[in-house]
Short mmCIF file of C-alpha atoms and ligand atoms in Angstrom, two decimals:
data_model
loop_
_atom_site.label_atom_id
_atom_site.label_comp_id
_atom_site.label_asym_id
_atom_site.label_seq_id
_atom_site.Cartn_x
_atom_site.Cartn_y
_atom_site.Cartn_z
CA MET A 1 37.40 -51.96 110.46
CA LYS A 2 34.75 -53.09 108.01
CA ARG A 3 37.41 -53.64 105.33
CA LYS A 4 39.47 -55.75 107.70
CA GLY A 5 36.44 -57.96 108.39
CA ILE A 6 35.86 -58.48 104.67
CA LEU A 7 39.52 -59.38 104.16
CA ILE A 8 39.41 -61.91 106.99
CA ALA A 9 36.21 -63.42 105.59
CA LEU A 10 37.82 -63.66 102.12
CA GLY A 11 40.92 -65.26 103.63
CA VAL A 12 38.81 -67.86 105.40
CA ILE A 13 36.93 -68.63 102.18
CA VAL A 14 40.20 -69.05 100.23
CA LEU A 15 41.55 -71.30 102.96
CA LEU A 16 38.38 -73.43 102.94
CA ILE A 17 38.53 -73.77 99.15
CA ALA A 18 42.21 -74.79 99.37
CA ILE A 19 41.41 -77.45 102.00
CA PHE A 20 38.47 -78.67 99.91
CA MET A 21 40.66 -78.90 96.78
CA LEU A 22 43.36 -80.73 98.70
CA PHE A 23 40.92 -83.43 99.82
CA ARG A 24 38.92 -83.53 96.61
CA THR A 25 41.58 -84.78 94.24
CA ASP A 26 39.61 -86.05 91.28
CA ARG A 27 41.23 -89.44 90.72
CA LEU A 28 42.07 -91.61 93.68
CA GLU A 29 43.77 -94.98 93.41
CA SER A 30 44.95 -97.61 95.83
CA GLY A 31 45.23 -101.36 96.12
CA PHE A 32 45.77 -104.47 98.19
CA TYR A 33 46.58 -108.13 97.72
CA ALA A 34 44.00 -110.91 97.70
CA MET A 35 44.89 -114.56 98.38
CA GLY A 36 48.38 -113.39 99.28
CA THR A 37 49.61 -112.65 95.78
CA VAL A 38 46.77 -111.38 93.59
CA PRO A 39 47.11 -107.60 93.17
CA CYS A 40 43.80 -105.73 93.36
CA LYS A 41 43.31 -102.12 92.35
CA VAL A 42 40.52 -99.65 93.08
CA VAL A 43 40.21 -96.30 91.25
CA THR A 44 37.46 -93.75 91.86
CA TYR A 45 36.62 -90.36 90.38
CA GLY A 46 34.97 -87.51 92.23
CA ARG A 47 35.42 -88.86 95.76
CA ASP A 48 37.20 -87.14 98.63
CA MET A 49 39.88 -88.94 100.58
CA LEU A 50 37.64 -89.91 103.46
CA GLU A 51 35.02 -91.33 101.12
CA PHE A 52 37.73 -93.19 99.20
CA ASP A 53 39.11 -94.67 102.39
CA GLY A 54 35.67 -96.12 103.10
CA ASP A 55 35.29 -97.33 99.48
CA LEU A 56 38.64 -99.09 99.55
CA SER A 57 38.06 -100.89 102.83
CA ALA A 58 34.54 -101.89 101.76
CA VAL A 59 35.96 -103.43 98.55
CA GLU A 60 38.81 -105.11 100.43
CA GLY A 61 36.37 -106.57 102.96
CA PHE A 62 34.13 -107.82 100.15
CA VAL A 63 37.01 -109.43 98.24
CA LYS A 64 38.27 -111.18 101.39
CA ARG A 65 34.76 -112.49 102.12
CA MET A 66 34.47 -113.84 98.58
CA GLU A 67 37.87 -115.52 98.96
CA GLY A 68 36.34 -117.43 101.85
CA VAL A 69 33.58 -118.58 99.51
CA PHE A 70 35.38 -119.47 96.26
CA ASN A 71 39.00 -120.27 97.08
CA ALA A 72 39.50 -123.86 95.91
CA HIS A 73 42.91 -124.02 97.64
CA ASP A 74 41.47 -123.30 101.07
CA LYS A 75 40.03 -126.44 102.67
CA SER A 76 37.68 -124.43 104.84
CA SER A 77 36.21 -122.27 102.04
CA GLU A 78 32.53 -122.68 101.26
CA LEU A 79 33.48 -124.20 97.89
CA SER A 80 35.70 -126.86 99.50
CA ARG A 81 33.03 -127.73 102.05
CA MET A 82 30.46 -128.00 99.27
CA ASN A 83 32.79 -130.18 97.19
CA ARG A 84 33.23 -132.56 100.12
CA SER A 85 29.56 -132.98 100.97
CA ALA A 86 27.16 -132.12 98.12
CA TYR A 87 27.02 -135.71 96.85
CA ASP A 88 26.00 -137.21 100.20
CA GLN A 89 23.41 -134.60 101.05
CA PRO A 90 22.22 -131.24 99.69
CA PHE A 91 24.57 -128.42 100.67
CA LYS A 92 23.06 -125.13 101.87
CA ALA A 93 24.97 -122.60 99.77
CA SER A 94 25.28 -118.84 100.17
CA GLY A 95 23.57 -116.44 97.77
CA GLY A 96 26.93 -115.62 96.17
CA MET A 97 27.57 -119.30 95.43
CA ILE A 98 24.09 -119.84 93.97
CA ASP A 99 24.49 -116.74 91.77
CA LEU A 100 27.84 -117.95 90.43
CA ILE A 101 26.49 -121.44 89.74
CA ASP A 102 23.58 -119.86 87.82
CA GLU A 103 25.86 -117.55 85.87
CA SER A 104 28.29 -120.37 85.09
CA ARG A 105 25.50 -122.57 83.74
CA GLY A 106 24.77 -120.06 80.98
CA TRP A 107 28.44 -119.86 79.96
CA VAL A 108 28.87 -123.64 79.92
CA THR A 109 26.02 -123.72 77.39
CA LYS A 110 27.20 -120.74 75.34
CA THR A 111 30.77 -122.07 75.09
CA ARG A 112 29.48 -125.59 74.38
CA GLY A 113 31.38 -126.91 77.37
CA SER A 114 34.78 -125.33 76.66
CA PHE A 115 34.26 -123.46 79.92
CA ASP A 116 33.12 -125.95 82.56
CA PRO A 117 33.71 -125.40 86.31
CA SER A 118 33.34 -129.14 86.98
CA VAL A 119 36.96 -129.60 85.80
CA GLY A 120 37.96 -129.95 89.50
CA PRO A 121 38.93 -133.68 89.34
CA ILE A 122 41.03 -133.13 86.20
CA ILE A 123 42.78 -130.12 87.76
CA ALA A 124 43.57 -132.25 90.83
CA LEU A 125 44.90 -135.06 88.61
CA TRP A 126 47.26 -132.77 86.70
CA LYS A 127 48.35 -131.04 89.89
CA SER A 128 49.42 -134.31 91.46
CA ALA A 129 51.06 -135.35 88.17
CA ALA A 130 53.17 -132.18 88.31
CA LYS A 131 54.05 -132.87 91.93
CA MET A 132 55.22 -136.41 91.09
CA ASP A 133 56.71 -135.31 87.78
CA ALA A 134 54.92 -138.14 85.96
CA LEU A 135 52.12 -137.90 83.38
CA PRO A 136 48.75 -139.34 84.44
CA THR A 137 47.73 -142.59 82.76
CA LYS A 138 45.00 -142.66 80.12
CA SER A 139 42.68 -144.52 82.48
CA GLU A 140 43.21 -141.91 85.20
CA VAL A 141 42.34 -139.16 82.70
CA ASP A 142 39.29 -141.11 81.49
CA GLY A 143 38.14 -141.66 85.06
CA ALA A 144 38.29 -137.93 85.83
CA LEU A 145 36.66 -137.10 82.48
CA GLY A 146 33.59 -139.09 83.53
CA LEU A 147 33.05 -136.56 86.32
CA ILE A 148 32.97 -133.52 84.04
CA GLY A 149 29.52 -132.20 83.17
CA PHE A 150 28.51 -129.12 85.11
CA ASN A 151 25.05 -128.81 83.62
CA ASP A 152 24.30 -132.52 84.10
CA PHE A 153 25.78 -133.16 87.54
CA VAL A 154 25.16 -129.96 89.52
CA LYS A 155 21.59 -129.53 90.74
CA VAL A 156 20.24 -126.47 92.51
CA GLU A 157 16.94 -126.16 94.35
CA GLY A 158 16.57 -122.87 96.18
CA HIS A 159 19.83 -122.69 98.16
CA ASP A 160 20.40 -126.46 98.14
CA VAL A 161 23.21 -127.67 95.87
CA SER A 162 23.62 -131.37 95.18
CA PHE A 163 25.96 -133.34 92.95
CA ALA A 164 24.44 -136.18 90.94
CA LYS A 165 27.65 -138.22 90.83
CA GLU A 166 30.19 -139.15 93.48
CA GLY A 167 33.53 -137.42 93.00
CA VAL A 168 32.22 -134.28 91.26
CA ARG A 169 34.36 -131.29 92.26
CA LEU A 170 33.83 -127.68 91.20
CA ASP A 171 36.57 -125.15 90.50
CA PHE A 172 35.53 -121.59 89.71
CA GLY A 173 39.07 -120.46 88.92
CA ALA A 174 38.03 -119.41 85.42
CA ILE A 175 35.16 -117.10 86.43
CA ALA A 176 35.33 -116.22 90.15
CA LYS A 177 37.81 -113.36 89.82
CA GLY A 178 35.57 -111.73 87.24
CA ALA A 179 32.47 -112.25 89.37
CA ILE A 180 34.25 -110.73 92.38
CA VAL A 181 35.25 -107.68 90.30
CA ASP A 182 31.60 -107.28 89.20
CA GLY A 183 30.47 -107.55 92.82
CA ALA A 184 33.01 -104.94 93.92
CA VAL A 185 31.81 -102.51 91.22
CA LYS A 186 28.21 -103.03 92.33
CA LEU A 187 29.28 -102.29 95.89
CA LEU A 188 31.07 -99.08 94.86
CA ARG A 189 28.01 -97.94 92.92
CA SER A 190 25.78 -98.61 95.92
CA ARG A 191 28.08 -96.32 97.93
CA GLY A 192 27.49 -93.53 95.43
CA VAL A 193 30.63 -93.86 93.30
CA THR A 194 29.75 -92.84 89.74
CA GLY A 195 33.02 -93.58 88.00
CA GLY A 196 36.10 -95.71 88.52
CA LEU A 197 37.72 -99.06 88.02
CA VAL A 198 38.22 -102.32 89.89
CA GLU A 199 40.91 -104.76 88.88
CA ALA A 200 41.84 -108.12 90.40
CA GLY A 201 44.82 -109.98 89.00
CA GLY A 202 44.22 -108.85 85.43
CA ASP A 203 40.41 -108.95 85.45
CA ALA A 204 39.17 -105.37 85.21
CA PHE A 205 35.91 -103.48 85.00
CA ALA A 206 35.70 -99.74 84.33
CA PHE A 207 32.56 -97.68 84.88
CA GLY A 208 31.41 -94.09 84.49
CA ASP A 209 31.96 -91.74 81.59
CA ARG A 210 35.77 -91.65 81.50
CA ARG A 211 37.85 -93.66 79.12
CA PHE A 212 40.42 -96.05 80.54
CA ARG A 213 43.57 -97.41 78.99
CA PHE A 214 44.46 -100.99 79.76
CA GLY A 215 47.94 -102.26 79.22
CA ILE A 216 48.00 -105.61 77.45
CA GLN A 217 50.99 -107.59 78.51
CA ASP A 218 53.63 -108.60 76.01
CA PRO A 219 53.50 -112.41 76.30
CA THR A 220 57.26 -112.59 75.91
CA SER A 221 58.12 -110.26 78.75
CA ARG A 222 56.51 -109.36 82.05
CA GLU A 223 57.99 -105.86 81.96
CA LYS A 224 56.75 -104.90 78.50
CA LEU A 225 53.38 -104.15 76.97
CA MET A 226 52.09 -105.41 73.67
CA GLY A 227 49.86 -102.38 73.51
CA THR A 228 47.12 -100.48 75.26
CA LEU A 229 43.40 -100.86 74.81
CA GLU A 230 41.13 -97.90 75.36
CA ILE A 231 37.63 -98.62 76.60
CA GLY A 232 34.66 -96.81 78.09
CA GLU A 233 32.41 -98.71 80.46
CA GLY A 234 32.98 -102.45 80.51
CA ALA A 235 35.27 -105.35 81.31
CA VAL A 236 38.72 -106.33 80.06
CA VAL A 237 39.96 -109.80 81.03
CA THR A 238 42.99 -111.76 79.85
CA SER A 239 43.57 -115.48 79.98
CA GLY A 240 47.00 -116.72 79.05
CA ASN A 241 49.35 -119.63 78.95
CA TYR A 242 52.53 -117.67 79.41
CA GLU A 243 52.49 -117.23 83.17
CA ARG A 244 50.68 -120.09 84.81
CA TYR A 245 51.77 -123.52 83.76
CA SER A 246 53.31 -126.60 85.31
CA GLU A 247 56.20 -128.74 84.19
CA ILE A 248 56.13 -132.52 83.88
CA ASP A 249 59.12 -134.42 82.60
CA GLY A 250 60.66 -131.18 81.32
CA LYS A 251 57.59 -130.18 79.30
CA ARG A 252 55.25 -127.27 79.99
CA TYR A 253 51.55 -127.87 80.55
CA SER A 254 48.89 -125.15 80.61
CA HIS A 255 46.74 -124.54 83.70
CA ILE A 256 43.74 -124.49 81.34
CA ILE A 257 42.16 -127.89 80.65
CA ASN A 258 40.18 -128.96 77.62
CA PRO A 259 37.07 -130.46 79.29
CA ARG A 260 36.47 -132.68 76.25
CA THR A 261 39.84 -134.45 76.34
CA GLY A 262 40.94 -134.03 79.96
CA TYR A 263 44.34 -132.79 78.76
CA PRO A 264 45.86 -129.35 79.27
CA VAL A 265 45.19 -127.04 76.36
CA LYS A 266 47.81 -127.22 73.67
CA ASN A 267 47.35 -124.88 70.73
CA ASP A 268 49.08 -121.85 69.22
CA LEU A 269 47.29 -119.32 71.41
CA ILE A 270 49.48 -117.50 73.89
CA SER A 271 46.77 -115.30 75.33
CA VAL A 272 43.23 -114.06 74.76
CA THR A 273 41.93 -110.71 75.99
CA VAL A 274 38.15 -110.35 76.09
CA THR A 275 36.01 -107.22 76.46
CA GLY A 276 32.38 -107.39 77.49
CA GLY A 277 29.56 -106.11 79.63
CA SER A 278 30.60 -107.92 82.80
CA ALA A 279 33.94 -109.16 84.13
CA ALA A 280 32.47 -112.60 84.93
CA SER A 281 31.28 -113.12 81.35
CA ALA A 282 34.59 -111.90 79.90
CA ASP A 283 36.51 -114.17 82.32
CA ALA A 284 34.51 -117.30 81.40
CA MET A 285 34.75 -116.42 77.73
CA ALA A 286 38.52 -115.78 77.80
CA THR A 287 39.16 -119.23 79.30
CA ALA A 288 36.78 -120.86 76.80
CA LEU A 289 38.48 -119.15 73.84
CA MET A 290 41.87 -120.43 75.03
CA VAL A 291 40.37 -123.95 74.96
CA MET A 292 38.72 -123.54 71.56
CA GLY A 293 41.70 -122.14 69.72
CA LEU A 294 41.81 -119.33 67.17
CA HIS A 295 39.33 -120.36 64.50
CA ALA A 296 36.49 -121.77 66.63
CA GLY A 297 37.20 -118.93 69.09
CA ILE A 298 36.71 -116.24 66.44
CA GLU A 299 33.44 -117.88 65.40
CA LEU A 300 32.14 -117.92 68.97
CA ILE A 301 33.11 -114.35 69.83
CA ARG A 302 31.44 -113.11 66.66
CA MET A 303 28.19 -114.70 67.83
CA ASN A 304 28.27 -112.82 71.14
CA ASP A 305 27.11 -109.24 70.64
CA GLY A 306 28.82 -106.74 72.87
CA MET A 307 31.95 -108.84 73.28
CA GLY A 308 35.30 -108.50 71.55
CA ALA A 309 38.54 -110.45 71.72
CA ILE A 310 42.23 -110.05 71.01
CA PHE A 311 43.98 -113.34 70.30
CA VAL A 312 47.77 -113.56 70.42
CA GLU A 313 48.87 -116.49 68.31
CA GLN A 314 52.32 -117.97 68.10
CA VAL A 315 53.39 -118.45 64.49
CA GLU A 316 56.55 -119.85 63.01
CA ASN A 317 58.63 -116.73 63.27
CA GLY A 318 56.90 -114.66 65.91
CA PHE A 319 53.36 -113.69 66.75
CA GLU A 320 50.14 -112.66 65.11
CA VAL A 321 47.52 -110.60 66.89
CA TRP A 322 43.89 -111.10 65.85
CA VAL A 323 41.59 -108.24 66.85
CA SER A 324 37.77 -107.88 66.60
CA LYS A 325 36.79 -105.11 64.20
CA SER A 326 35.06 -103.32 67.07
CA LEU A 327 38.33 -103.11 69.03
CA LYS A 328 40.77 -102.32 66.22
CA SER A 329 40.63 -98.53 66.51
CA ARG A 330 40.97 -98.73 70.30
CA LEU A 331 44.12 -100.83 70.36
CA ILE A 332 47.32 -98.82 70.35
CA PRO A 333 50.19 -101.23 69.75
CA ASP A 334 53.60 -100.79 71.38
CA GLY A 335 56.97 -101.24 69.73
CA GLY A 336 56.93 -103.58 66.76
CA TRP A 337 53.55 -105.16 67.54
CA GLY A 338 51.65 -102.95 65.06
CA LYS A 339 52.82 -104.89 62.03
CA ASN A 340 51.50 -108.19 63.41
CA ILE A 341 47.88 -107.08 63.77
CA ARG A 342 45.05 -108.68 61.80
CA THR A 343 41.37 -107.88 62.12
CA TYR A 344 38.44 -110.24 61.84
P1 AMP B 1 41.60 -118.36 83.73
O1 AMP B 1 42.91 -117.89 84.25
O2 AMP B 1 40.47 -117.42 83.94
O3 AMP B 1 41.67 -118.83 82.30
O4 AMP B 1 41.17 -119.63 84.60
C1 AMP B 1 41.98 -120.77 84.69
C2 AMP B 1 41.61 -121.58 85.90
O5 AMP B 1 40.28 -122.09 85.77
C3 AMP B 1 42.51 -122.77 86.09
O6 AMP B 1 43.58 -122.48 86.96
C4 AMP B 1 41.56 -123.82 86.66
O7 AMP B 1 41.41 -123.61 88.06
C5 AMP B 1 40.24 -123.49 86.01
N1 AMP B 1 40.05 -124.11 84.69
C6 AMP B 1 40.96 -124.69 83.87
N2 AMP B 1 40.41 -125.11 82.71
C7 AMP B 1 39.09 -124.77 82.78
C8 AMP B 1 37.98 -124.92 81.89
N3 AMP B 1 38.12 -125.46 80.68
N4 AMP B 1 36.77 -124.46 82.31
C9 AMP B 1 36.62 -123.91 83.53
N5 AMP B 1 37.62 -123.74 84.41
C10 AMP B 1 38.85 -124.15 84.04
MG1 MG B 2 38.76 -117.00 82.90
#
């Protein structure tokens, strides 16, 4: 009788352990789409399925809320409302908006204006040019150029944002995704997640003590990888010309604008992948490096401790890949890409 009781107790314990193991799968991953088409991914370690369910919906809710703040294509977003009214009277902005304005200011300075979220009027000009399939005139470009100057024209006092010039329009397309990824990681940490990854449309941040491998897209083919980059905690963000561009009069124009000239960036860079301590900083930097081009870009990234960059440059008969010394041993090239790698 006593033996039977022990056996039943053991059976119950085994069953409980099995149920526990079933729900406590170490790595959990899922995703959703933001803004309709931007794939977002959430990975956690050491969470059970119920906890992960909560983590995922918290991140999704956060991302959707931030869309309502920063989406330049949505007329009712906070950004659009601010763009319409901050010249006439101070606009009461949310904490998230004020934080991103503050963070952007630093990157405008560090990149000497290659990253500048006040490119809004130039973006609008080139968008309508693409729609009409006709290049903008020089005077149109010059007119819009006069409105670029984030650090001169955007004033913040407490939560009040005002524009010092009529027509100033902000566009956080080059940094918002990164900032949202950083915010989502902060949220996961506040829920007790100690390790994982958040990715939104190519902007990623990994945290905890695992190592992650990021696929770096082959700029010539969506289905292939140029290689994988292994990192511990930190951000990996890519900015590229190969996917988002518009066509005017049969010619391709980049979605990245040189804020000094008002023209879409035109250099030999196909893509730049940046690693760093936050996704927002890597995002701003990746866009700036695309604007600066290879040589000035290498100089700037060298000056920023804790950041690294992989530049893919188009050369006469193929590509060259320029990799920071600190990233060289962590980049595992695919296919024939190994022979094109240079370090700096
Ligand atoms: P990314 O894909 O991060 O390089 O960001 C590109 C987006 O940022 C564009 O689609 C524009 O909305 C905006 N943008 C373009 N050029 C610049 C620039 N030089 N500085 C800041 N934002 C820019
Ligand atoms: Mg960017």
